[in-house]
Short mmCIF file of C-alpha atoms and ligand atoms in Angstrom, two decimals:
data_model
loop_
_atom_site.label_atom_id
_atom_site.label_comp_id
_atom_site.label_asym_id
_atom_site.label_seq_id
_atom_site.Cartn_x
_atom_site.Cartn_y
_atom_site.Cartn_z
CA MET A 1 -5.22 -24.77 -6.10
CA LEU A 2 -5.37 -26.38 -3.36
CA THR A 3 -6.49 -29.94 -3.25
CA THR A 4 -10.17 -31.40 -2.89
CA GLN A 5 -8.74 -31.94 1.00
CA ALA A 6 -6.62 -29.18 1.75
CA SER A 7 -9.67 -27.05 0.24
CA HIS A 8 -11.61 -29.31 2.84
CA LYS A 9 -9.42 -28.77 6.98
CA GLU A 10 -9.71 -24.69 5.69
CA ASN A 11 -13.16 -24.42 5.00
CA THR A 12 -13.72 -26.27 8.27
CA LYS A 13 -11.42 -22.49 9.59
CA GLU A 14 -12.97 -19.19 11.36
CA LEU A 15 -12.72 -16.19 8.26
CA LEU A 16 -10.03 -14.28 8.46
CA LYS A 17 -10.78 -10.53 7.70
CA ILE A 18 -8.46 -9.51 4.91
CA ALA A 19 -8.85 -5.12 3.20
CA MET A 20 -7.62 -5.69 0.23
CA PRO A 21 -6.81 -1.97 -1.67
CA LYS A 22 -9.08 -1.62 -5.00
CA GLY A 23 -6.60 -0.34 -7.60
CA ARG A 24 -3.35 -0.71 -9.32
CA ILE A 25 -2.21 -2.92 -5.46
CA ASN A 26 -5.45 -4.82 -5.79
CA ARG A 27 -4.17 -8.37 -9.57
CA PRO A 28 -0.81 -8.56 -8.05
CA ALA A 29 -1.68 -8.23 -4.68
CA ILE A 30 -4.44 -11.64 -5.90
CA LYS A 31 -1.60 -13.30 -7.64
CA LEU A 32 0.42 -13.79 -4.62
CA PHE A 33 -2.00 -15.20 -3.01
CA GLN A 34 -3.04 -16.50 -5.53
CA GLU A 35 0.29 -18.08 -6.14
CA ALA A 36 0.55 -19.06 -1.91
CA GLY A 37 -2.49 -21.71 -2.77
CA PHE A 38 -5.08 -19.43 -1.60
CA ALA A 39 -8.16 -20.07 -3.95
CA VAL A 40 -8.65 -16.24 -4.87
CA PRO A 41 -10.60 -15.37 -8.12
CA ASP A 42 -8.50 -12.87 -10.51
CA ASP A 43 -12.05 -10.83 -10.71
CA LEU A 44 -12.44 -10.07 -7.20
CA GLU A 45 -13.43 -5.57 -7.66
CA ASP A 46 -15.30 -6.19 -11.53
CA SER A 47 -18.68 -6.90 -8.92
CA ARG A 48 -19.64 -3.60 -6.64
CA LYS A 49 -19.82 -6.31 -3.96
CA LEU A 50 -17.60 -5.56 -0.99
CA ILE A 51 -17.17 -7.59 0.99
CA ILE A 52 -16.51 -11.21 -1.19
CA THR A 53 -16.16 -13.55 0.81
CA VAL A 54 -14.11 -17.50 -0.36
CA PRO A 55 -15.03 -20.67 1.10
CA ASP A 56 -12.62 -22.60 -0.64
CA ALA A 57 -9.47 -20.56 1.69
CA ALA A 58 -11.43 -19.07 4.51
CA LEU A 59 -11.46 -15.60 3.38
CA GLU A 60 -13.36 -12.64 3.39
CA PHE A 61 -12.00 -9.68 1.07
CA ILE A 62 -13.14 -6.86 2.28
CA MET A 63 -12.93 -4.33 -0.65
CA ALA A 64 -10.99 -0.91 0.57
CA LYS A 65 -10.19 2.54 -0.67
CA PRO A 66 -6.10 2.09 0.36
CA VAL A 67 -5.92 5.07 2.47
CA ASP A 68 -8.96 3.55 5.22
CA VAL A 69 -7.29 -0.83 4.52
CA ALA A 70 -5.21 0.67 7.75
CA THR A 71 -8.08 2.21 9.24
CA TYR A 72 -9.86 -1.02 8.48
CA VAL A 73 -7.25 -3.15 10.14
CA GLU A 74 -6.53 -0.34 13.23
CA TYR A 75 -10.11 -0.61 14.11
CA GLY A 76 -10.68 -4.49 13.70
CA ALA A 77 -12.70 -4.23 11.49
CA ALA A 78 -10.19 -6.75 9.28
CA ASP A 79 -7.83 -9.25 10.77
CA ILE A 80 -5.64 -7.64 7.72
CA GLY A 81 -4.34 -5.63 4.73
CA ILE A 82 -3.04 -5.02 1.86
CA VAL A 83 -1.68 -1.49 1.95
CA GLY A 84 1.10 0.73 1.08
CA LYS A 85 4.58 1.90 2.35
CA ASP A 86 3.08 5.64 2.03
CA VAL A 87 0.59 5.12 3.81
CA LEU A 88 1.87 3.63 7.17
CA MET A 89 4.47 6.42 6.42
CA GLU A 90 1.53 9.28 6.32
CA ASP A 91 -1.10 7.65 8.79
CA ASN A 92 1.22 6.15 11.40
CA ARG A 93 -0.99 3.98 12.56
CA ASP A 94 -1.19 1.18 15.34
CA VAL A 95 -1.02 -2.14 13.87
CA TYR A 96 1.53 -4.81 13.16
CA GLU A 97 3.32 -4.74 9.65
CA LEU A 98 4.30 -8.21 8.67
CA LEU A 99 5.73 -8.78 5.30
CA ASP A 100 6.78 -6.57 2.58
CA LEU A 101 5.08 -7.91 -0.02
CA GLY A 102 7.47 -6.90 -3.13
CA ILE A 103 4.97 -5.99 -4.94
CA ALA A 104 3.92 -2.14 -6.28
CA ARG A 105 6.91 -1.24 -5.85
CA CYS A 106 7.24 2.75 -6.44
CA ARG A 107 8.99 5.73 -4.45
CA MET A 108 8.04 8.99 -3.32
CA SER A 109 9.94 11.68 -5.19
CA VAL A 110 10.19 15.51 -4.16
CA ILE A 111 9.17 17.02 -8.23
CA GLY A 112 9.06 20.72 -9.79
CA LEU A 113 9.61 22.06 -12.62
CA PRO A 114 12.81 21.43 -14.37
CA ASP A 115 13.46 25.89 -14.28
CA TRP A 116 12.69 25.79 -9.84
CA LYS A 117 14.51 28.57 -8.09
CA PRO A 118 15.42 28.35 -4.30
CA ALA A 119 12.66 29.87 -1.81
CA ILE A 120 12.12 30.64 1.31
CA ASN A 121 8.96 29.40 3.09
CA LEU A 122 7.52 27.13 -0.08
CA LYS A 123 4.84 26.31 -1.29
CA VAL A 124 5.26 21.72 -1.31
CA ALA A 125 1.41 20.53 -2.80
CA THR A 126 1.03 17.09 -1.86
CA LYS A 127 -1.71 14.27 -0.64
CA TYR A 128 1.22 12.70 2.28
CA PRO A 129 1.14 16.27 3.93
CA ASN A 130 2.88 14.61 7.45
CA VAL A 131 5.13 12.42 4.33
CA ALA A 132 6.07 15.92 3.58
CA SER A 133 6.40 17.95 6.84
CA GLN A 134 8.13 15.61 7.94
CA TYR A 135 11.32 15.74 5.44
CA PHE A 136 11.52 19.57 4.55
CA ARG A 137 11.22 19.79 8.68
CA GLU A 138 14.30 17.28 9.19
CA ARG A 139 16.37 19.80 6.72
CA GLY A 140 15.72 22.18 7.98
CA GLN A 141 13.29 24.24 5.26
CA GLN A 142 10.08 25.64 6.48
CA VAL A 143 7.69 25.01 4.32
CA ASN A 144 3.50 25.44 3.80
CA VAL A 145 2.88 21.86 3.01
CA ILE A 146 -0.98 22.43 0.72
CA LYS A 147 -3.72 18.94 1.26
CA LEU A 148 -4.54 18.01 -2.41
CA ASN A 149 -5.63 14.29 -3.12
CA GLY A 150 -5.01 14.39 -6.40
CA SER A 151 -3.56 15.00 -9.51
CA ILE A 152 -0.46 16.51 -7.79
CA GLU A 153 1.47 17.38 -10.93
CA LEU A 154 -1.26 20.51 -11.31
CA ALA A 155 -0.48 22.27 -8.72
CA PRO A 156 3.14 23.12 -9.65
CA LEU A 157 2.39 23.83 -13.06
CA ILE A 158 -0.72 26.50 -12.30
CA GLY A 159 1.10 28.43 -9.26
CA LEU A 160 -0.16 26.76 -6.35
CA ALA A 161 2.80 25.06 -5.85
CA ASP A 162 6.37 25.19 -5.48
CA ARG A 163 7.25 21.28 -5.38
CA ILE A 164 5.15 18.81 -5.19
CA VAL A 165 5.70 15.66 -2.79
CA ASP A 166 4.37 12.77 -5.17
CA MET A 167 4.32 8.51 -5.67
CA VAL A 168 6.70 8.63 -8.61
CA GLU A 169 6.08 4.74 -10.42
CA THR A 170 6.83 4.81 -14.31
CA GLY A 171 7.64 8.09 -14.24
CA ALA A 172 4.96 8.87 -17.53
CA THR A 173 3.01 11.39 -15.14
CA ILE A 174 5.70 13.57 -14.11
CA VAL A 175 7.68 12.93 -17.64
CA GLU A 176 3.76 13.73 -19.54
CA ASN A 177 3.47 17.12 -17.55
CA GLY A 178 7.52 18.42 -17.86
CA LEU A 179 8.80 18.30 -14.58
CA VAL A 180 11.55 16.53 -12.96
CA GLU A 181 12.26 14.45 -10.35
CA MET A 182 14.70 16.33 -7.77
CA GLU A 183 14.91 13.65 -5.15
CA GLN A 184 13.71 10.47 -3.91
CA ILE A 185 12.52 10.18 0.17
CA PHE A 186 12.13 6.61 -0.04
CA SER A 187 10.32 3.18 -1.76
CA ILE A 188 8.09 1.90 -1.61
CA THR A 189 6.48 -1.58 -1.89
CA SER A 190 2.93 -2.99 -0.77
CA ARG A 191 2.87 -4.54 2.85
CA LEU A 192 0.51 -7.37 4.86
CA ILE A 193 -0.76 -5.41 8.58
CA ALA A 194 -2.93 -6.78 10.54
CA ASN A 195 -4.54 -5.94 13.77
CA ARG A 196 -2.86 -6.80 17.47
CA VAL A 197 -5.37 -8.36 18.72
CA SER A 198 -6.22 -10.98 15.90
CA TYR A 199 -2.76 -11.65 15.41
CA ARG A 200 -2.47 -12.59 18.47
CA MET A 201 -7.03 -13.89 18.49
CA LYS A 202 -5.44 -16.21 15.01
CA ASN A 203 -2.15 -16.33 15.75
CA GLU A 204 -2.31 -19.43 13.34
CA ARG A 205 -3.89 -18.06 11.11
CA ILE A 206 -2.36 -15.33 10.21
CA GLN A 207 1.26 -16.72 11.00
CA ASP A 208 0.53 -19.71 7.87
CA LEU A 209 -0.79 -17.26 6.08
CA CYS A 210 2.60 -15.03 6.50
CA ASP A 211 4.89 -18.11 5.85
CA ARG A 212 2.60 -19.33 2.39
CA LEU A 213 3.33 -15.68 0.93
CA GLN A 214 7.12 -15.30 2.21
CA GLU A 215 7.30 -18.44 0.61
CA VAL A 216 5.58 -16.74 -2.98
CA ILE A 217 7.47 -13.43 -2.24
CA THR A 218 11.10 -15.08 -1.19
CA GLY A 219 11.24 -17.90 -4.51
CA ARG A 220 10.33 -13.72 -6.75
CA GLU A 221 13.98 -12.33 -5.70
CA THR A 222 15.48 -15.41 -5.76
CA VAL A 223 14.53 -15.71 -10.40
CA GLN A 224 14.69 -11.93 -10.52
CA VAL A 225 18.97 -12.27 -8.58
CA LYS A 226 20.01 -14.64 -10.90
C1 PRP B 1 -0.44 8.65 -8.04
C2 PRP B 1 0.51 9.65 -8.67
C3 PRP B 1 1.28 10.55 -10.17
C4 PRP B 1 1.01 8.59 -11.08
C5 PRP B 1 2.30 8.31 -10.57
O1 PRP B 1 -1.44 8.52 -8.72
O2 PRP B 1 -0.01 10.57 -8.02
O3 PRP B 1 0.81 10.62 -9.93
O4 PRP B 1 0.90 8.03 -9.65
O5 PRP B 1 2.75 7.17 -11.34
P1 PRP B 1 3.13 6.90 -12.39
O6 PRP B 1 5.16 7.74 -11.99
O7 PRP B 1 3.10 5.54 -13.29
O8 PRP B 1 3.45 8.34 -14.18
P2 PRP B 1 -2.31 8.08 -9.38
O9 PRP B 1 -2.64 7.60 -10.33
O10 PRP B 1 -3.11 7.20 -7.99
O11 PRP B 1 -3.65 9.06 -9.29
P3 PRP B 1 -4.38 10.98 -8.79
O12 PRP B 1 -3.74 11.80 -9.68
O13 PRP B 1 -5.72 10.55 -9.31
O14 PRP B 1 -3.81 11.14 -6.75
#
């Protein structure tokens, strides 16, 4: 927690607007901010409020759908944001990627039924059509990409697609649905991103936040290595 003196100092600062993803990244992100000394309450996500100001930390949290975080940041509605690498790879937004936060670790994978047979013109269902298209294009494989918005694992089970390209975290969803992970495409962690103008205009604040978060991340990595 901050000392009263530090809180007062942050109180006098201009608000830094942070697009914060709701859902699975939310709690580890809040924990990271708290460990970095920002007085952020645990229950950001518990109310239906979408804009939550934390005056002691001079932060304003914009509670966003994870896929929309980079949009708020790109257009300057938020100065910075926390977003999964999966979303950044898919959407290719014009933002600065400042830090690998090392939270919400998972991976992007190609998944299918265990008895799959090679086929021409594979049908691939995914929430990530750009990632999937690029992956198969680089391998010289022609595929038909089918965009879905969730429960992607259904697609091979009901004959909509031969494969899926999706995020795997614990692997429980694929195991429980009798699917297998065929190939890992890339690792995913959450990233801190910044609007290009905000990064210049609020550089000192953003840099200070980065330094404090980086210290926590480095500390965590050191503990993991030991
Ligand atoms: C994601 C992803 C997988 C699942 C992987 O879905 O699309 O379905 O999590 O997690 P696991 O490896 O720990 O089982 P999400 O929960 O975001 O919901 P969705 O299916 O509606 O996209």
